[in-house]
Amino acid sequence: MSDRTGSEGPEEPPAGGGGRRSTGRSTAIFAAWTALSRVVGLAREILAAALYGTQGAINAFVIAFQVPNLLRSLVADSALSAAFVPVYARLQEEGRHREAERLVGTLIGVITLGLGGLSLVAIITAPWVMPLFAPGLPEDLIDELILLSRIMFPIVAMLGLTGLVAAVLQAAGEFGGTAFVPVLWNLVIIGVMGLATPFVSGGEAVTMYAVGIVLGTAAQLAWLVPSFRRKGRFPISLSPSGPHMRRVLVMMLPVTLGLGLINVNLSINSVFATLVSEESPRAIDAAFRIYLLPQGIFSVAVATVLFPAISRLAAREDRDGLRRAVSDGTRLIFFMLLPCSALLLVLTEPVVRLVFQRGEFDAASTVLTSEALFFFALGLAFNGASLLVIRAFFALQLPWTPTKVAGLGVVLTVVLNAVLYGPLGTGGITLATSITSAVTLLVLMWLLARELGGLHGTEIQDGILRCVVASGISALLAWSSWTVIDEALGRSTPAQIVAMTVAILAAVVAYLAAAQAFGIREIRTLSGLRRPLR
């Protein structure tokens, strides 16, 4: 499934709003696939929670996975895509297709050689480096931490290649395949864990989780390669020469620092979490998985669909189009995420109980994870909007600006964690993340508005205020519905499913009705999606 945004994308919105409808339709297609991937990912987390709980080796796994994932964010995947897409889009926009193909081929060679070497170094140095990320982890889990990280470090190179392949497909307007591969990734991991469970236990069971991640990452790349090969010849080269390749590498430095620093915050959280309790890292990670569900379905979809379009707008130096695209995208993200945030705030513990509480994940794990999720939910919309605003700077080829803001975010995260983890425990760590998300978004939007000569700020503020009120109404109705049904039916799993389903449906109906009554224009975007999706 794909959507060719090049023919009717948001970069040239007509007065009647057709561009907004096209963006909404492209976002809906991507979001539908992403929603499925998040649901399957949640199923993976449910299985992991039931098998491993929040005690013991699973905490070593959480940190072991975060470190190669941090390397991935620094030099692969998102960072590479953000530096590559604006250069690639400009070459395509100017009709220089052969040069664009040579650029891709060179990146394939450089990624394979460079990230493969980096993974090897990380594997060798793991006994000395990995304990630095877990100062409070019990001594008996350090060996497990080192082993798990060594198993997973090879995903860095594979994710780098996957990120490049996905960027080429998305630049061509094909979002379906790239949105599907996370489904495949999760299914492979679930399969490996499920098949291994009858034969292994304890630390060995967690080891199979790591093996599943490596196999799932390889499956993602293998799935995308056939579609990628149909986009051009891409002659492979190991030489990082040429003006376009140099431009990508120059862009990658600040992009790497910017996106990497954002992901450093997660590692900072884990370091402080080990100082709270042995269970805290896993509780924060479990809460983060629920937090990612609406984040991935909505904000990632909007940012991913708009990024190639705003890169083309930047290549044309169409500042008016950029202002409109970023403004509409920001409003759309807040329209989608504010009601999700409100729902999580009023039903935090019921959500965690329904999703995770079974097997080794007991009532105490639910309470600790709920505490983390509540404070995560406060920053949901701010973090989601940042994904789009940061990409606007990358499209303008001004990557140092979000890099400096990300540096500010890291400093703020460290300070807030140090201040809050003592009195508030696990919740203080996720509260620090939410405060940082709000502050960095405000700074980013102020800087972008200054760069573009404005950003329709009054429209954005008006839309957010209307959405806040509508979200409050929907959350109140959701909480009331859940409370009545919960008291009537009890806490069995079927009863919890019924109560949560009714609460969510009540929230959706209330929110859409309030949005219609308050004249929130994004409701018209949804109305335009009633036509069959192409």
mmCIF file of C-alpha atoms in Angstrom, residues 15-171:
data_model
loop_
_atom_site.group_PDB
_atom_site.id
_atom_site.type_symbol
_atom_site.label_atom_id
_atom_site.label_comp_id
_atom_site.label_asym_id
_atom_site.label_seq_id
_atom_site.Cartn_x
_atom_site.Cartn_y
_atom_site.Cartn_z
ATOM 1 C CA ALA A 15 -6.884 27.732 -1.139
ATOM 2 C CA GLY A 16 -9.661 25.279 -0.645
ATOM 3 C CA GLY A 17 -7.620 23.070 1.642
ATOM 4 C CA GLY A 18 -7.056 20.164 -0.734
ATOM 5 C CA GLY A 19 -3.466 19.965 0.430
ATOM 6 C CA ARG A 20 -4.616 19.467 4.008
ATOM 7 C CA ARG A 21 -6.973 16.690 2.927
ATOM 8 C CA SER A 22 -4.129 15.029 1.005
ATOM 9 C CA THR A 23 -1.859 15.247 4.034
ATOM 10 C CA GLY A 24 -4.623 13.800 6.175
ATOM 11 C CA ARG A 25 -5.178 10.921 3.744
ATOM 12 C CA SER A 26 -1.461 10.137 3.467
ATOM 13 C CA THR A 27 -1.193 10.320 7.236
ATOM 14 C CA ALA A 28 -4.213 8.034 7.628
ATOM 15 C CA ILE A 29 -2.673 5.394 5.363
ATOM 16 C CA PHE A 30 0.642 5.509 7.191
ATOM 17 C CA ALA A 31 -1.070 5.688 10.582
ATOM 18 C CA ALA A 32 -3.215 2.623 9.805
ATOM 19 C CA TRP A 33 -0.134 0.507 9.143
ATOM 20 C CA THR A 34 1.700 2.055 12.064
ATOM 21 C CA ALA A 35 -1.277 1.399 14.344
ATOM 22 C CA LEU A 36 -1.116 -2.282 13.460
ATOM 23 C CA SER A 37 2.620 -2.330 14.151
ATOM 24 C CA ARG A 38 2.079 -0.671 17.535
ATOM 25 C CA VAL A 39 -0.650 -3.149 18.457
ATOM 26 C CA VAL A 40 1.601 -6.075 17.556
ATOM 27 C CA GLY A 41 4.434 -4.371 19.429
ATOM 28 C CA LEU A 42 2.208 -4.066 22.455
ATOM 29 C CA ALA A 43 1.430 -7.769 22.148
ATOM 30 C CA ARG A 44 5.182 -8.387 22.210
ATOM 31 C CA GLU A 45 5.490 -6.311 25.373
ATOM 32 C CA ILE A 46 2.540 -8.115 26.980
ATOM 33 C CA LEU A 47 4.240 -11.447 26.321
ATOM 34 C CA ALA A 48 7.568 -10.132 27.640
ATOM 35 C CA ALA A 49 5.888 -8.749 30.761
ATOM 36 C CA ALA A 50 4.177 -12.061 31.454
ATOM 37 C CA LEU A 51 7.420 -14.007 30.943
ATOM 38 C CA TYR A 52 9.894 -11.706 32.701
ATOM 39 C CA GLY A 53 7.952 -9.274 34.971
ATOM 40 C CA THR A 54 9.942 -6.316 36.303
ATOM 41 C CA GLN A 55 12.587 -8.140 38.341
ATOM 42 C CA GLY A 56 15.887 -9.771 37.511
ATOM 43 C CA ALA A 57 17.428 -10.230 34.066
ATOM 44 C CA ILE A 58 14.820 -8.182 32.184
ATOM 45 C CA ASN A 59 16.330 -5.016 33.695
ATOM 46 C CA ALA A 60 19.717 -5.973 32.239
ATOM 47 C CA PHE A 61 17.998 -6.502 28.898
ATOM 48 C CA VAL A 62 16.377 -3.040 28.974
ATOM 49 C CA ILE A 63 19.747 -1.323 29.402
ATOM 50 C CA ALA A 64 21.530 -3.691 27.018
ATOM 51 C CA PHE A 65 19.039 -2.842 24.278
ATOM 52 C CA GLN A 66 19.137 0.901 24.916
ATOM 53 C CA VAL A 67 22.874 1.188 24.247
ATOM 54 C CA PRO A 68 22.930 -0.257 20.694
ATOM 55 C CA ASN A 69 19.674 1.610 20.122
ATOM 56 C CA LEU A 70 21.487 4.784 21.184
ATOM 57 C CA LEU A 71 24.297 4.039 18.735
ATOM 58 C CA ARG A 72 21.652 3.479 16.064
ATOM 59 C CA SER A 73 20.166 6.897 16.752
ATOM 60 C CA LEU A 74 23.597 8.551 16.715
ATOM 61 C CA VAL A 75 24.906 7.213 13.411
ATOM 62 C CA ALA A 76 22.124 5.302 11.682
ATOM 63 C CA ASP A 77 18.434 5.154 10.934
ATOM 64 C CA SER A 78 16.767 8.464 11.933
ATOM 65 C CA ALA A 79 19.949 10.544 11.906
ATOM 66 C CA LEU A 80 20.998 9.208 8.510
ATOM 67 C CA SER A 81 17.508 9.658 7.075
ATOM 68 C CA ALA A 82 17.217 13.229 8.340
ATOM 69 C CA ALA A 83 20.552 14.190 6.743
ATOM 70 C CA PHE A 84 19.981 12.219 3.545
ATOM 71 C CA VAL A 85 16.382 13.061 2.579
ATOM 72 C CA PRO A 86 16.835 16.845 2.024
ATOM 73 C CA VAL A 87 19.890 16.279 -0.235
ATOM 74 C CA TYR A 88 18.230 13.392 -2.077
ATOM 75 C CA ALA A 89 14.960 15.317 -2.483
ATOM 76 C CA ARG A 90 16.792 18.320 -3.948
ATOM 77 C CA LEU A 91 18.585 16.119 -6.509
ATOM 78 C CA GLN A 92 15.300 14.488 -7.504
ATOM 79 C CA GLU A 93 13.545 17.870 -7.652
ATOM 80 C CA GLU A 94 16.267 19.137 -10.013
ATOM 81 C CA GLY A 95 16.013 16.047 -12.248
ATOM 82 C CA ARG A 96 19.497 14.781 -11.380
ATOM 83 C CA HIS A 97 18.378 11.191 -10.889
ATOM 84 C CA ARG A 98 21.685 9.483 -11.733
ATOM 85 C CA GLU A 99 23.499 11.556 -9.134
ATOM 86 C CA ALA A 100 20.819 10.670 -6.598
ATOM 87 C CA GLU A 101 21.323 6.953 -7.353
ATOM 88 C CA ARG A 102 25.104 7.248 -6.980
ATOM 89 C CA LEU A 103 24.615 8.979 -3.628
ATOM 90 C CA VAL A 104 22.477 6.081 -2.394
ATOM 91 C CA GLY A 105 25.009 3.500 -3.609
ATOM 92 C CA THR A 106 27.841 5.274 -1.829
ATOM 93 C CA LEU A 107 25.849 5.410 1.392
ATOM 94 C CA ILE A 108 25.194 1.661 1.190
ATOM 95 C CA GLY A 109 28.930 0.994 1.087
ATOM 96 C CA VAL A 110 29.841 3.475 3.800
ATOM 97 C CA ILE A 111 27.089 2.265 6.151
ATOM 98 C CA THR A 112 28.034 -1.385 5.718
ATOM 99 C CA LEU A 113 31.729 -0.802 6.328
ATOM 100 C CA GLY A 114 31.500 1.950 8.927
ATOM 101 C CA LEU A 115 28.662 0.699 11.102
ATOM 102 C CA GLY A 116 29.837 -2.887 10.819
ATOM 103 C CA GLY A 117 33.206 -1.789 12.216
ATOM 104 C CA LEU A 118 31.518 0.240 14.950
ATOM 105 C CA SER A 119 29.449 -2.779 15.996
ATOM 106 C CA LEU A 120 32.610 -4.897 16.204
ATOM 107 C CA VAL A 121 34.348 -2.333 18.427
ATOM 108 C CA ALA A 122 31.276 -2.150 20.669
ATOM 109 C CA ILE A 123 31.208 -5.939 21.053
ATOM 110 C CA ILE A 124 34.894 -6.040 22.025
ATOM 111 C CA THR A 125 34.685 -3.171 24.523
ATOM 112 C CA ALA A 126 31.340 -4.205 26.100
ATOM 113 C CA PRO A 127 32.868 -5.538 29.387
ATOM 114 C CA TRP A 128 34.303 -2.105 30.144
ATOM 115 C CA VAL A 129 31.658 0.168 28.615
ATOM 116 C CA MET A 130 28.320 -1.429 29.467
ATOM 117 C CA PRO A 131 28.622 -1.308 33.289
ATOM 118 C CA LEU A 132 28.936 2.483 33.009
ATOM 119 C CA PHE A 133 25.279 2.607 31.887
ATOM 120 C CA ALA A 134 24.031 0.708 34.952
ATOM 121 C CA PRO A 135 25.736 2.021 38.096
ATOM 122 C CA GLY A 136 22.998 0.709 40.382
ATOM 123 C CA LEU A 137 22.436 -2.678 38.704
ATOM 124 C CA PRO A 138 23.117 -5.663 41.010
ATOM 125 C CA GLU A 139 26.483 -7.298 40.426
ATOM 126 C CA ASP A 140 24.917 -10.623 39.460
ATOM 127 C CA LEU A 141 23.225 -8.969 36.453
ATOM 128 C CA ILE A 142 26.335 -7.301 34.984
ATOM 129 C CA ASP A 143 27.482 -10.435 33.106
ATOM 130 C CA GLU A 144 23.968 -10.782 31.694
ATOM 131 C CA LEU A 145 24.084 -7.122 30.629
ATOM 132 C CA ILE A 146 27.350 -7.624 28.734
ATOM 133 C CA LEU A 147 26.168 -10.813 26.995
ATOM 134 C CA LEU A 148 22.855 -9.307 25.895
ATOM 135 C CA SER A 149 24.495 -6.159 24.535
ATOM 136 C CA ARG A 150 27.000 -8.213 22.517
ATOM 137 C CA ILE A 151 24.179 -10.192 20.964
ATOM 138 C CA MET A 152 22.306 -7.022 19.943
ATOM 139 C CA PHE A 153 25.112 -4.714 18.776
ATOM 140 C CA PRO A 154 24.961 -6.065 15.162
ATOM 141 C CA ILE A 155 21.540 -4.444 14.761
ATOM 142 C CA VAL A 156 23.297 -1.053 14.454
ATOM 143 C CA ALA A 157 24.557 -1.739 10.915
ATOM 144 C CA MET A 158 21.332 -3.476 9.869
ATOM 145 C CA LEU A 159 19.213 -0.578 11.113
ATOM 146 C CA GLY A 160 21.458 1.872 9.289
ATOM 147 C CA LEU A 161 20.808 0.096 5.990
ATOM 148 C CA THR A 162 17.105 -0.243 6.796
ATOM 149 C CA GLY A 163 16.899 3.482 7.521
ATOM 150 C CA LEU A 164 18.473 4.341 4.168
ATOM 151 C CA VAL A 165 16.220 1.959 2.235
ATOM 152 C CA ALA A 166 13.130 3.305 4.020
ATOM 153 C CA ALA A 167 14.170 6.906 3.327
ATOM 154 C CA VAL A 168 14.459 6.218 -0.411
ATOM 155 C CA LEU A 169 11.020 4.582 -0.500
ATOM 156 C CA GLN A 170 9.388 7.366 1.515
ATOM 157 C CA ALA A 171 10.992 10.038 -0.650
#
